[in-house]
Structure formats: C-alpha cells, structure tokens
Coordinates of C-alpha atoms and ligand atoms in Angstrom, one line a residue:
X26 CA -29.9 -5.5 7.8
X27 CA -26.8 -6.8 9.4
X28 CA -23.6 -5.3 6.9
X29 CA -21.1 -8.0 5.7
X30 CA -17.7 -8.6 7.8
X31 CA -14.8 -8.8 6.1
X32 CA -12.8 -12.2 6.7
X33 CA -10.4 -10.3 9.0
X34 CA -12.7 -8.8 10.7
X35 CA -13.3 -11.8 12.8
X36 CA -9.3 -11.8 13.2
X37 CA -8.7 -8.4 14.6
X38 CA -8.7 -9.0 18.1
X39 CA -6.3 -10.9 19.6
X40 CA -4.7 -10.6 16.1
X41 CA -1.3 -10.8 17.3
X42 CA -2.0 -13.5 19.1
X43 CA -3.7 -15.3 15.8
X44 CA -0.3 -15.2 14.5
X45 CA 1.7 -16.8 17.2
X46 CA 3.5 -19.8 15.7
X47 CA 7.0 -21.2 17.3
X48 CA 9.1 -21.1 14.4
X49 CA 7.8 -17.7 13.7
X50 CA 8.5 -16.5 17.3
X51 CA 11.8 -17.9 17.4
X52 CA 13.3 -16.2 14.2
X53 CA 12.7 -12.6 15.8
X54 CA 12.8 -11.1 19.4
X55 CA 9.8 -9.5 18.7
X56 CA 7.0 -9.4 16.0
X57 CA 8.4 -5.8 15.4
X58 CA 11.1 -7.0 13.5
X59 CA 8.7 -8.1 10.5
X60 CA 7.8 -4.9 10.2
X61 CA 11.1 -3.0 10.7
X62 CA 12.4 -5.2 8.2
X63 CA 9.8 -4.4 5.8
X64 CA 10.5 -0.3 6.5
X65 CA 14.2 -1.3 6.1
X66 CA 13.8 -2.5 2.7
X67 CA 11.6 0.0 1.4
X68 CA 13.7 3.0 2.8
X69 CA 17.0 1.2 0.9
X70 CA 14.7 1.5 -2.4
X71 CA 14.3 5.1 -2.0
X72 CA 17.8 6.0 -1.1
X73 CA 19.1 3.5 -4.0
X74 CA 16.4 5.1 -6.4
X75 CA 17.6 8.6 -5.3
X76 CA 14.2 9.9 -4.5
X77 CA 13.4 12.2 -1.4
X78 CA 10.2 10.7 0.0
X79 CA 10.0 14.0 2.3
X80 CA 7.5 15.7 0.1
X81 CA 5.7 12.5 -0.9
X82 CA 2.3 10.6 -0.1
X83 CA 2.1 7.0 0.6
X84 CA -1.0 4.9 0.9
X85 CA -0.7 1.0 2.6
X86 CA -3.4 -1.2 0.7
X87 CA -4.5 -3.8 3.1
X88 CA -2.9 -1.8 5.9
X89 CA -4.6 -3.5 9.0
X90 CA -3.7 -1.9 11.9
X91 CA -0.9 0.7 10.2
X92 CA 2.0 -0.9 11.9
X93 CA 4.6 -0.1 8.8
X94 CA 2.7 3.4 8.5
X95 CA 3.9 4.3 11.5
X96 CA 7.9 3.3 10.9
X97 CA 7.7 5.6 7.7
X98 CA 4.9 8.4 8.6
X99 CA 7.6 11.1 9.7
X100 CA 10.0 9.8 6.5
X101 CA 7.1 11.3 4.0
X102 CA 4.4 13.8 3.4
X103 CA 1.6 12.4 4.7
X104 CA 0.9 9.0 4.9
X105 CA -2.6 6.9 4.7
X106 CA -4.3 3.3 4.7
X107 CA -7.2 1.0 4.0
X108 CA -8.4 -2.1 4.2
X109 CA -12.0 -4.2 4.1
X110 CA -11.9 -5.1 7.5
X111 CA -13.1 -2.4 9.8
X112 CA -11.9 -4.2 13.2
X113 CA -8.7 -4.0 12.2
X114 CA -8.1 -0.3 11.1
X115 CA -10.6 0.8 14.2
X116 CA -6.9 -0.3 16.3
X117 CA -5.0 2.0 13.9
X118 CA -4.8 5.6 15.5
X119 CA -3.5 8.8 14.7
X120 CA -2.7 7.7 10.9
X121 CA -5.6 8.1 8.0
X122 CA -7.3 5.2 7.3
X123 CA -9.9 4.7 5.2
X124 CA -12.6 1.3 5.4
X125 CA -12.5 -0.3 1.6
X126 CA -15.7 -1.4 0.8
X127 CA -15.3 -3.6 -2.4
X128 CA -12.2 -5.7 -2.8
X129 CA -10.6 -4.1 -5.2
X130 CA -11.7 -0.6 -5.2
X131 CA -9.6 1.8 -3.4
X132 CA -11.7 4.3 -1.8
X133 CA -9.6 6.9 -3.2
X134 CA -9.6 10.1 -6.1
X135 CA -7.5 8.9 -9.1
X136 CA -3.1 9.8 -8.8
X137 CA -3.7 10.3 -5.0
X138 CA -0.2 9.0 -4.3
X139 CA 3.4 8.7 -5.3
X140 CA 4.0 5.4 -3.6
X141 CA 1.7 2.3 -3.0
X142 CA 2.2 -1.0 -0.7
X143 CA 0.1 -3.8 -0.7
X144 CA 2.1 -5.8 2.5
X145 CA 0.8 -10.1 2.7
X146 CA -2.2 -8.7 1.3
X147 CA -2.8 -10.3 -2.5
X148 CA -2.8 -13.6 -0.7
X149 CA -6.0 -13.3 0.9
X150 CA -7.6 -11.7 -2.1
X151 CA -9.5 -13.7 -4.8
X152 CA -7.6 -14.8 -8.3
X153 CA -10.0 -12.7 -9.7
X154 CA -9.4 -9.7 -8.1
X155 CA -5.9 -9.3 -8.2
X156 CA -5.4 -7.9 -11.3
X157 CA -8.4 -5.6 -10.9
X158 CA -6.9 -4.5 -7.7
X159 CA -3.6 -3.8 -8.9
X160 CA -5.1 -1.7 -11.6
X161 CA -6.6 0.4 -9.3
X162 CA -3.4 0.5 -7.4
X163 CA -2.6 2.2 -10.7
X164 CA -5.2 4.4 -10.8
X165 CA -4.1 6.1 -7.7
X166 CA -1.2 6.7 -8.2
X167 CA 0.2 9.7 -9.8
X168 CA 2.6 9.8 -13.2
X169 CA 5.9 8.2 -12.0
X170 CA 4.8 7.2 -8.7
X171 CA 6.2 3.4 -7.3
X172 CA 4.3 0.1 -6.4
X173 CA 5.7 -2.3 -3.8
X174 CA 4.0 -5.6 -3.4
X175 CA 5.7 -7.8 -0.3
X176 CA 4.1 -11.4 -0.5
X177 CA 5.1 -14.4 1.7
X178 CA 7.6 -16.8 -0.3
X179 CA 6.1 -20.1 -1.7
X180 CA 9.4 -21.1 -2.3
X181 CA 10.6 -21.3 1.5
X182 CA 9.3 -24.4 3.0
X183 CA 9.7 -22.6 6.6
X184 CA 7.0 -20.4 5.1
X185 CA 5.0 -22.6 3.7
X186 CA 4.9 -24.8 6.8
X187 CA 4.0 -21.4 9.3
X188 CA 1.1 -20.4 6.7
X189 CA -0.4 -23.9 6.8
X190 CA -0.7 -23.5 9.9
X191 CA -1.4 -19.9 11.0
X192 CA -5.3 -19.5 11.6
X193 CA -4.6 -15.8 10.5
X194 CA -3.6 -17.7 6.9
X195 CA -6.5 -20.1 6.7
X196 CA -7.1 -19.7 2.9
X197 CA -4.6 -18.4 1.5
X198 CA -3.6 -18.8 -1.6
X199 CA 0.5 -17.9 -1.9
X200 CA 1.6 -16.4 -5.2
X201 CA 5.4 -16.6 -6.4
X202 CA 7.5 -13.1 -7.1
X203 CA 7.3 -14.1 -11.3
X204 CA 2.9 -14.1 -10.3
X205 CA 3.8 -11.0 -8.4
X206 CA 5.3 -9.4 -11.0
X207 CA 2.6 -10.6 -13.7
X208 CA -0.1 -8.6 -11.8
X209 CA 2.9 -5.2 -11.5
X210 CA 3.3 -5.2 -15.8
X211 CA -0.8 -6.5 -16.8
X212 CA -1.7 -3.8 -15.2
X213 CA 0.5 -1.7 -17.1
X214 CA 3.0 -0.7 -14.5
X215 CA 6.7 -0.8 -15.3
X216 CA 8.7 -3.6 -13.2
X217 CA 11.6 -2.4 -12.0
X218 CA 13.0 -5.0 -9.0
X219 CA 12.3 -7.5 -7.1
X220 CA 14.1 -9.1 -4.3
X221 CA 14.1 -12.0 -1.3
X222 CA 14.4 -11.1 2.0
X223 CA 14.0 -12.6 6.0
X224 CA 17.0 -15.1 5.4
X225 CA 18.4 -14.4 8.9
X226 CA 16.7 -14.6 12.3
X227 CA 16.9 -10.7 14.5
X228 CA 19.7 -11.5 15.8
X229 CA 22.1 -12.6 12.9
X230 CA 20.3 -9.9 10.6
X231 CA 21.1 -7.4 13.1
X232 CA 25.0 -8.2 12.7
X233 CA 24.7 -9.4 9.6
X234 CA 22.3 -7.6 7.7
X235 CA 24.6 -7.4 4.6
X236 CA 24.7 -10.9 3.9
X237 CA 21.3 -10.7 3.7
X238 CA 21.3 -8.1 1.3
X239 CA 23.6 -10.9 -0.9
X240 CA 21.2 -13.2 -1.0
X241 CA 18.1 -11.1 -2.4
X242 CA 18.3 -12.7 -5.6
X243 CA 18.1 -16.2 -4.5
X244 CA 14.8 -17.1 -4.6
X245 CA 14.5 -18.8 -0.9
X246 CA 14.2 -16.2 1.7
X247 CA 11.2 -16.0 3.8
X248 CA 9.3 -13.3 1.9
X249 CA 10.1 -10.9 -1.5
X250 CA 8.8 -7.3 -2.5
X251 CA 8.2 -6.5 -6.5
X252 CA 8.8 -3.0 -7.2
X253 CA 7.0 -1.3 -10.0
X254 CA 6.5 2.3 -11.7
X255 CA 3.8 3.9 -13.0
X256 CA 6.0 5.8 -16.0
X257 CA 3.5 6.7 -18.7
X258 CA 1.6 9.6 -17.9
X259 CA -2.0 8.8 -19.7
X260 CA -4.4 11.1 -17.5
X261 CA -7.3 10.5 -19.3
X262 CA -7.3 6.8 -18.9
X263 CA -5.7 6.7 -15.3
Ligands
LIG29 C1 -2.2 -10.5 6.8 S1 -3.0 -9.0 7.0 C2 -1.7 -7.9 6.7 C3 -1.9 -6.6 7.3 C4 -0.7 -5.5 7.1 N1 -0.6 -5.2 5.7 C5 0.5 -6.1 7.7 O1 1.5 -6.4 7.0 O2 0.6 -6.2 8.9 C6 -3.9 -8.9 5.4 C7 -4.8 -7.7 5.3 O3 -5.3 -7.6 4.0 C8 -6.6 -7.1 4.0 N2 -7.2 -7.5 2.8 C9 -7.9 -8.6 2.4 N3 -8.4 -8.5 1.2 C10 -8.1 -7.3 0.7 C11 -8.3 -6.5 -0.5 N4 -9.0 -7.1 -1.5 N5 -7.8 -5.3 -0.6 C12 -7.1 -4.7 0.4 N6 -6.9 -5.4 1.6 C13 -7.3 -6.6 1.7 C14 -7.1 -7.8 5.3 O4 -8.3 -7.2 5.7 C15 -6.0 -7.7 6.2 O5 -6.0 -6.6 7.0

C-alpha cells in the first residue's frame, strides 16, 4: 500500500518557486533575508538572555529544508530537524533530520534539547493539534530549555494579502502572537517575550535595523516570535 504524503510533500520541489509573490520579492534582495532575519532575532535573544548556545542542542520543528539550521549550526552544539514531509527534508543535507510521522509527535527521546523552533509552522497544522504539539515541544526539551514560535502576522494586511495568495499557504489558518502565546503557557511553558518583526524591506533594515528593533512591540510588522521556558523541572511527567 501506497504511504500517505504529507501536504508539503507535493510542495517540495520548485518550493522556492511556490513562494514567489511580487510584494514578497520586492521587500528583500533575496529570499535569504527571511531567514537571516529570523537567525538575527534569535541570536539577539541569547545574547540578551545571557546564555552561551556553544554547548547547546537545538531542534527546528517543521524544519523543511534546514535553511535557519544552517545560519545557527556552527553557533551551538549540535543542531537537528523534522518535519512530516519527506520531500522536503530529503533537500536538507549535512544537518540531522528526522521524517515526523504523526503531526504532533516529535520523533524524539523526552529533554532532547535546550532550545526548540517551530518557524511558519503551527499555521499549517490542525486547531486540534496545536496544543498537543506544543506539549510535545515540551516534552523534549530539557529543564530550563527555551521555545521560539515565529508565525506570520494576521495583523499586517501585506501579510495577509501574500498568504492569500501564496499556493505554498493554501489553507492556512494564521494565528495572532496572544494565540501564540496561549499554546506557549497551556502547555505549561513559561512566556517570557514576544516581539514583531520584518517592518523594513533588506535594504532599509540593513541601515536601519535599530528602528526596527523600536518597533517590536507594535503589533504590525510582518511576522512575530513568542519565546517561552520550560522552568519547572518535573521529570517524571515530562
Ligand atoms: C511554510 S513551511 C516552513 C518551513 C521552515 N520552517 C521555514 O521556515 O522555511 C511549513 C513546514 O511545516 C511543516 N509542518 C506541517 N505540519 C507540521 C506539524 N504538525 N509538525 C511539524 N511540522 C509541520 C511542513 O511540512 C513544512 O515543511
């Protein structure tokens, strides 16, 4: 019998392609940015935080193809992904990744990890599943290890207006930073931050990336990330 294919699956090749969309083009030179930004942010958490990520191990939820594993591989540990869709982490190399078979399962032992992302994934997963997912998010990770959910903004009408028509986004369902942060604290993570981000095209950002870093409480920019902790060591449970 024929195994299931996961919905991006059939969007792995020519993914990049998939995402083309003219407003979306014209905010960055190139698609690299999204993800350079993304590294950007999460690096300013750590230094902010004062943790040394050297010694660390981070696992990408939803990783597709590992493109912000490879900005931060040689900034910790050891680094790893999964996702559902085997097409797209088959284009990942030289990084660990691991096929998920059941939505909200992660195919790894429990406190695997001091630092989770989940990066436009929740999105495309079921209402349902998103809490179940985040608390095996949990479950993986180890006593004070962090949890950083980046979801596009259904606040920014640019966004909403790229996602509506994005074949990559066919649906979606968006979910505001206050859902985000529902999912971080029911499954009994600590919230610590959250904050906007993707105000500025490349080009401004890249003079002006302090203004941008002004702005990350008003809720508009393109996309946010939720932080969260996982501060109460209860082994037994997870
Ligand atoms: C828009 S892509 C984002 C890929 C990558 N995180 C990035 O930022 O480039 C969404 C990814 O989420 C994955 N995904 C969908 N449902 C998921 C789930 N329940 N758990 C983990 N990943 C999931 C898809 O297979 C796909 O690779």
């Amino acid at each position: 019998m024929m195994e299931p294919r996961a919905e991006f699956d059939h969007l792995a090749e020519n993914y990049e392609g998939r995402l083309r969309h003219p407003v979306r083009d014209g905010f960055v030179r190139t698609n690299e940015f999204y993800h350079r930004r993304k590294w950007m942010l999460i690096a300013e958490f750590f230094f902010r935080s004062r943790v040394a990520t050297r010694q660390l191990a981070w696992l990408d939820v939803g990783c597709g193809k590992g493109e912000l594993l490879r900005y931060g591989r040689y900034h910790f540990g050891n680094v790893a992904g999964c996702d559902p869709s085997r097409e797209m982490i088959c284009q990942a190399q030289g990084i660990e990744l691991r096929l998920q078979e059941a939505p909200a399962s992660l195919p790894f032992p429990d406190h695997s990890f001091d630092f989770v992302t989940a990066v436009c994934v929740y999105h495309h997963v079921e209402e349902t599943l998103r809490l179940p997912l985040t608390r095996d998010i949990r479950r993986v990770l180890r006593p004070k290890g962090f949890f950083c959910m980046i979801e596009h903004n259904p606040f920014n009408p640019i966004t909403r207006l790229i996602v509506s028509q994005c074949p990559v986004d066919a649906g979606a369902r968006l979910l505001s930073a206050h859902r985000a942060r529902s999912y971080i604290t029911g499954a009994r993570l600590d919230y610590l931050e959250s904050q906007y981000f993707l105000y500025l095209p490349e080009g401004w950002f890249d003079k002006a990336g302090s203004l941008e870093r002004k702005l990350k409480n008003f809720p508009v920019g393109g996309q946010y990330a939720v932080f969260g902790q996982k501060t109460v060591y209860d082994g037994a449970r997870g």
